[in-house]
C-alpha atoms as a PDB file:
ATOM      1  CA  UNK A   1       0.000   0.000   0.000  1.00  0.00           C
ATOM      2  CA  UNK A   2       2.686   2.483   0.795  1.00  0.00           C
ATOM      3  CA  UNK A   3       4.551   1.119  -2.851  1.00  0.00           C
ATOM      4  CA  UNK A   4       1.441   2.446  -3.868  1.00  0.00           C
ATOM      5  CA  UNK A   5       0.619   5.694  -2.217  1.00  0.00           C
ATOM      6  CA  UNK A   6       3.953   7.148  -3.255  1.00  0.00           C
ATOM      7  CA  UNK A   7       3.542   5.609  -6.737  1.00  0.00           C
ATOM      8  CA  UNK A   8       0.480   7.602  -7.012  1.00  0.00           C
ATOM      9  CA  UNK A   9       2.050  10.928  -4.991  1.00  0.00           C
ATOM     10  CA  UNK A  10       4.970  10.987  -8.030  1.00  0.00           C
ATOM     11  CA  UNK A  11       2.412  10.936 -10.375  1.00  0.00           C
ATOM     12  CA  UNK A  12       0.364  13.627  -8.924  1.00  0.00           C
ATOM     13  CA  UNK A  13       3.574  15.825  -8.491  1.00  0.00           C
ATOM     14  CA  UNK A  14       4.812  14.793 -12.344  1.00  0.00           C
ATOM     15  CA  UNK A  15       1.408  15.723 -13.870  1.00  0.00           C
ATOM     16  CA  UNK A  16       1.362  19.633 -12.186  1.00  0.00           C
ATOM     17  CA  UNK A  17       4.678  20.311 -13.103  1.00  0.00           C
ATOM     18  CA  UNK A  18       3.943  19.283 -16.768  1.00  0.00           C
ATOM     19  CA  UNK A  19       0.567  21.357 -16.586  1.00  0.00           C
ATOM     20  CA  UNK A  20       2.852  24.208 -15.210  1.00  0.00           C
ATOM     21  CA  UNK A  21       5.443  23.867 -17.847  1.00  0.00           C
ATOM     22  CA  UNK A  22       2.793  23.219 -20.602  1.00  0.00           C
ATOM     23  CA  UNK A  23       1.568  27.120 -21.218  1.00  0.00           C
ATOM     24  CA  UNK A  24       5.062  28.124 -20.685  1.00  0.00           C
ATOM     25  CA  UNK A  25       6.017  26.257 -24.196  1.00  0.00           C
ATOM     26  CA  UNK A  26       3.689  28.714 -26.186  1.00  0.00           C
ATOM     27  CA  UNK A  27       5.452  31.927 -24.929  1.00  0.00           C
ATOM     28  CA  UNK A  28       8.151  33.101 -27.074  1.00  0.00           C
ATOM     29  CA  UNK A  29      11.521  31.994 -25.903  1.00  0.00           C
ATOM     30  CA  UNK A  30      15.092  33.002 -26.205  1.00  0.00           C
ATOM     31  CA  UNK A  31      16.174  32.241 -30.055  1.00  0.00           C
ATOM     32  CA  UNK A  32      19.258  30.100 -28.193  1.00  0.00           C
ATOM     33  CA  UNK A  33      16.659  27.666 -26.832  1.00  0.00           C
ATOM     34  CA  UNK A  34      13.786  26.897 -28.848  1.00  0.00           C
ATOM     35  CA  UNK A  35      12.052  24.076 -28.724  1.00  0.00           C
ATOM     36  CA  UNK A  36      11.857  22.144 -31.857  1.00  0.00           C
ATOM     37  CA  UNK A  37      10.824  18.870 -30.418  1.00  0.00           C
ATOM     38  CA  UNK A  38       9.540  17.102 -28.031  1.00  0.00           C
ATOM     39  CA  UNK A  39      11.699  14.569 -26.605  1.00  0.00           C
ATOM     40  CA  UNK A  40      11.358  13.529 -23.284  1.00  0.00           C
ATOM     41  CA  UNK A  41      13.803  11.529 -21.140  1.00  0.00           C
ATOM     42  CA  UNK A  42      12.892   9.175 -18.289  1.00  0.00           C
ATOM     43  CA  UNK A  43      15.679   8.207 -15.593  1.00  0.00           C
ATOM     44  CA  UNK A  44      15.485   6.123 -12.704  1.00  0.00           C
ATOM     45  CA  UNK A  45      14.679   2.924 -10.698  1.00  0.00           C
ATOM     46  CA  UNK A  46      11.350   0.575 -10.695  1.00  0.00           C
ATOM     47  CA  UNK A  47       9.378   3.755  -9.998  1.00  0.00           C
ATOM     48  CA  UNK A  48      10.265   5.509 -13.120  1.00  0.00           C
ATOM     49  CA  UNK A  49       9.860   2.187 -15.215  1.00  0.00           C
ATOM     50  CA  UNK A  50       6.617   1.940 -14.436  1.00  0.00           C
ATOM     51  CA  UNK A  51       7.157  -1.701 -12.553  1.00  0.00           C
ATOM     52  CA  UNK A  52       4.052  -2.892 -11.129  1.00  0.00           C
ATOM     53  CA  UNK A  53       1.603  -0.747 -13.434  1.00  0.00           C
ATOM     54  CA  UNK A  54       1.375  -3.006 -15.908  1.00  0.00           C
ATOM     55  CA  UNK A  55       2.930  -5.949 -17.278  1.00  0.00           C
ATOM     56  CA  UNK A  56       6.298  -5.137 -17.125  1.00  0.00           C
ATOM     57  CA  UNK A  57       8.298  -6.020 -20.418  1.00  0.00           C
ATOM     58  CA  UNK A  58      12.426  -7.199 -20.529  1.00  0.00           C
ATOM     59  CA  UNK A  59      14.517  -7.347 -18.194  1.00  0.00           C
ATOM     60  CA  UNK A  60      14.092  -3.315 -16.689  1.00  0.00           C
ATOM     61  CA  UNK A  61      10.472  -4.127 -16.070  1.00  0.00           C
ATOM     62  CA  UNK A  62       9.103  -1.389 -17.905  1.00  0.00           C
ATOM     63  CA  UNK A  63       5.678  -0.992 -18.216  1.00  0.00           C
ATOM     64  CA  UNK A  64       3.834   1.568 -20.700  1.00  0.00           C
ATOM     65  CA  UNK A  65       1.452   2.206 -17.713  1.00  0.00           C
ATOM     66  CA  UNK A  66       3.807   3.656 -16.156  1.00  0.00           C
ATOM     67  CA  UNK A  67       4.014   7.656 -14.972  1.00  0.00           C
ATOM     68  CA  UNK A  68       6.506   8.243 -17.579  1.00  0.00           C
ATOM     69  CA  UNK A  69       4.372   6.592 -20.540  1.00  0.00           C
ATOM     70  CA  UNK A  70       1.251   8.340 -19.470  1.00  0.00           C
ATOM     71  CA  UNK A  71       3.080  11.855 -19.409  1.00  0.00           C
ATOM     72  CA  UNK A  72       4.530  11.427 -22.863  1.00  0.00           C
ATOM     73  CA  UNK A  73       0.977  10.237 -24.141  1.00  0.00           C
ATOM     74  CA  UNK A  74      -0.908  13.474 -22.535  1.00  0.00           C
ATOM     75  CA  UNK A  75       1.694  15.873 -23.141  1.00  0.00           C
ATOM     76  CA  UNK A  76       2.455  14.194 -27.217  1.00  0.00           C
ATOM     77  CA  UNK A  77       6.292  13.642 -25.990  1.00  0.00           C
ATOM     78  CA  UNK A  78       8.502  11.353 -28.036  1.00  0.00           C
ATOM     79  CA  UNK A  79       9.568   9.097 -25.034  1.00  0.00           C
ATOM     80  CA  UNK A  80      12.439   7.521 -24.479  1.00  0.00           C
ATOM     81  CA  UNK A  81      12.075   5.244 -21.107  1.00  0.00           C
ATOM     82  CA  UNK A  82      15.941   4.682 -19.887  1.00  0.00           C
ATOM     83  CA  UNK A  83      15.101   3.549 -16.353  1.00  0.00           C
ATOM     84  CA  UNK A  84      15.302  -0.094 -15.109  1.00  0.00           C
ATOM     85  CA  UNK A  85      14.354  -1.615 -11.604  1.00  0.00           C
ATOM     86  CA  UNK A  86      16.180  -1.900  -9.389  1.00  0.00           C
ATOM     87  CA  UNK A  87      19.309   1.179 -10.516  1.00  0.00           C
ATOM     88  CA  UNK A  88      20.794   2.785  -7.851  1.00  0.00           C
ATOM     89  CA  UNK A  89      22.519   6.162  -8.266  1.00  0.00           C
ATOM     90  CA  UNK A  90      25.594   5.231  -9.653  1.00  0.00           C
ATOM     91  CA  UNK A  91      23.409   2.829 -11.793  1.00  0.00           C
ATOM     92  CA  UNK A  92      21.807   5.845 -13.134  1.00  0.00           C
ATOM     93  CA  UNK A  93      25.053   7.837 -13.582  1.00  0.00           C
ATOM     94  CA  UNK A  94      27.161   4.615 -15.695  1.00  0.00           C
ATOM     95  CA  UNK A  95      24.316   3.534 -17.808  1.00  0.00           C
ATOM     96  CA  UNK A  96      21.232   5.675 -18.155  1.00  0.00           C
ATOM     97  CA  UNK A  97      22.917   9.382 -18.287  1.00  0.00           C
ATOM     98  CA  UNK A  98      23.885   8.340 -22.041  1.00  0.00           C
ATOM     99  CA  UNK A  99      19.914   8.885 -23.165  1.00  0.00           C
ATOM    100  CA  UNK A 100      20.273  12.425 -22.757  1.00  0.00           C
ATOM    101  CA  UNK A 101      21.222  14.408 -25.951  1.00  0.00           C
ATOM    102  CA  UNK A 102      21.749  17.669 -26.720  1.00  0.00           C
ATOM    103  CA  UNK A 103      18.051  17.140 -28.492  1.00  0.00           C
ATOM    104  CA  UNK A 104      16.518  16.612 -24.995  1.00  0.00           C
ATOM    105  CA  UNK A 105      13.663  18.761 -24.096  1.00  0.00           C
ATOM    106  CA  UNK A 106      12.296  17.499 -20.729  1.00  0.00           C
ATOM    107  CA  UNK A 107      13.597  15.005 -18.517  1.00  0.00           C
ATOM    108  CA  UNK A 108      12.518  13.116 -15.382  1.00  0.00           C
ATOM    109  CA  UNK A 109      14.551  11.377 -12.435  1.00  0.00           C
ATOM    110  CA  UNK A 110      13.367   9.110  -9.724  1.00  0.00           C
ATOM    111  CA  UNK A 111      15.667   7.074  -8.424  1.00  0.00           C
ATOM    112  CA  UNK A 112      17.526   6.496  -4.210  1.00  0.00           C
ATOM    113  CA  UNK A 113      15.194   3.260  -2.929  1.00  0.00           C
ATOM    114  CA  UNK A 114      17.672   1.352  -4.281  1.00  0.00           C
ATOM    115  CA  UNK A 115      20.289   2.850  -2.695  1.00  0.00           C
ATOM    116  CA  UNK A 116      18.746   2.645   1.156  1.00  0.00           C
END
């Protein structure tokens, strides 16, 4: 129950900060950071894979029921889910840091159960 209260609490704290960056996209912006796409980044442990909301696929357990699927659906993001169960912090640092590109737009992090 707690696995799930804080699943849910992520998601309610992920979804207003994407409706609070959302009408900040249509204001004009510095020419040296447009946004030309949408590509969205998701880092992290079980949490961020979505394990548990879903059937979880390969060997991260990612699930496209997870928080970061359901942002990039609502929000029309081109996703790219990097997180795994059961990373830890350096696990993040070694092997997931590499999704980000100088392309990335938005990114998410969850990730330090792992490491308790």
């Amino acid at each position: 129950m707690l696995r799930l209260s804080r699943a849910i609490g992520a998601l309610i704290v992920t979804l207003a900060l994407v409706s609070g960056v959302a009408p900040a996209a249509t204001a004009a912006e510095p020419l040296h950071r447009q946004v030309s796409s949408n590509d969205y980044v998701a880092l992290g442990d079980s949490f961020a894979a979505g394990y548990g909301a879903g059937i979880p696929s390969g060997a991260c357990g990612r699930s496209s029921f997870g928080y970061p699927s359901l942002i990039a659906k609502i929000g029309h993001l081109d996703l790219t889910l990097a997180a795994c169960s059961g990373a830890t912090m350096a696990d993040v640092a070694r092997t997931q840091l590499s999704a980000l590109t100088d392309g990335t737009d938005f990114v998410t992090i969850q990730v330090g159960g792992n490491d308790v």
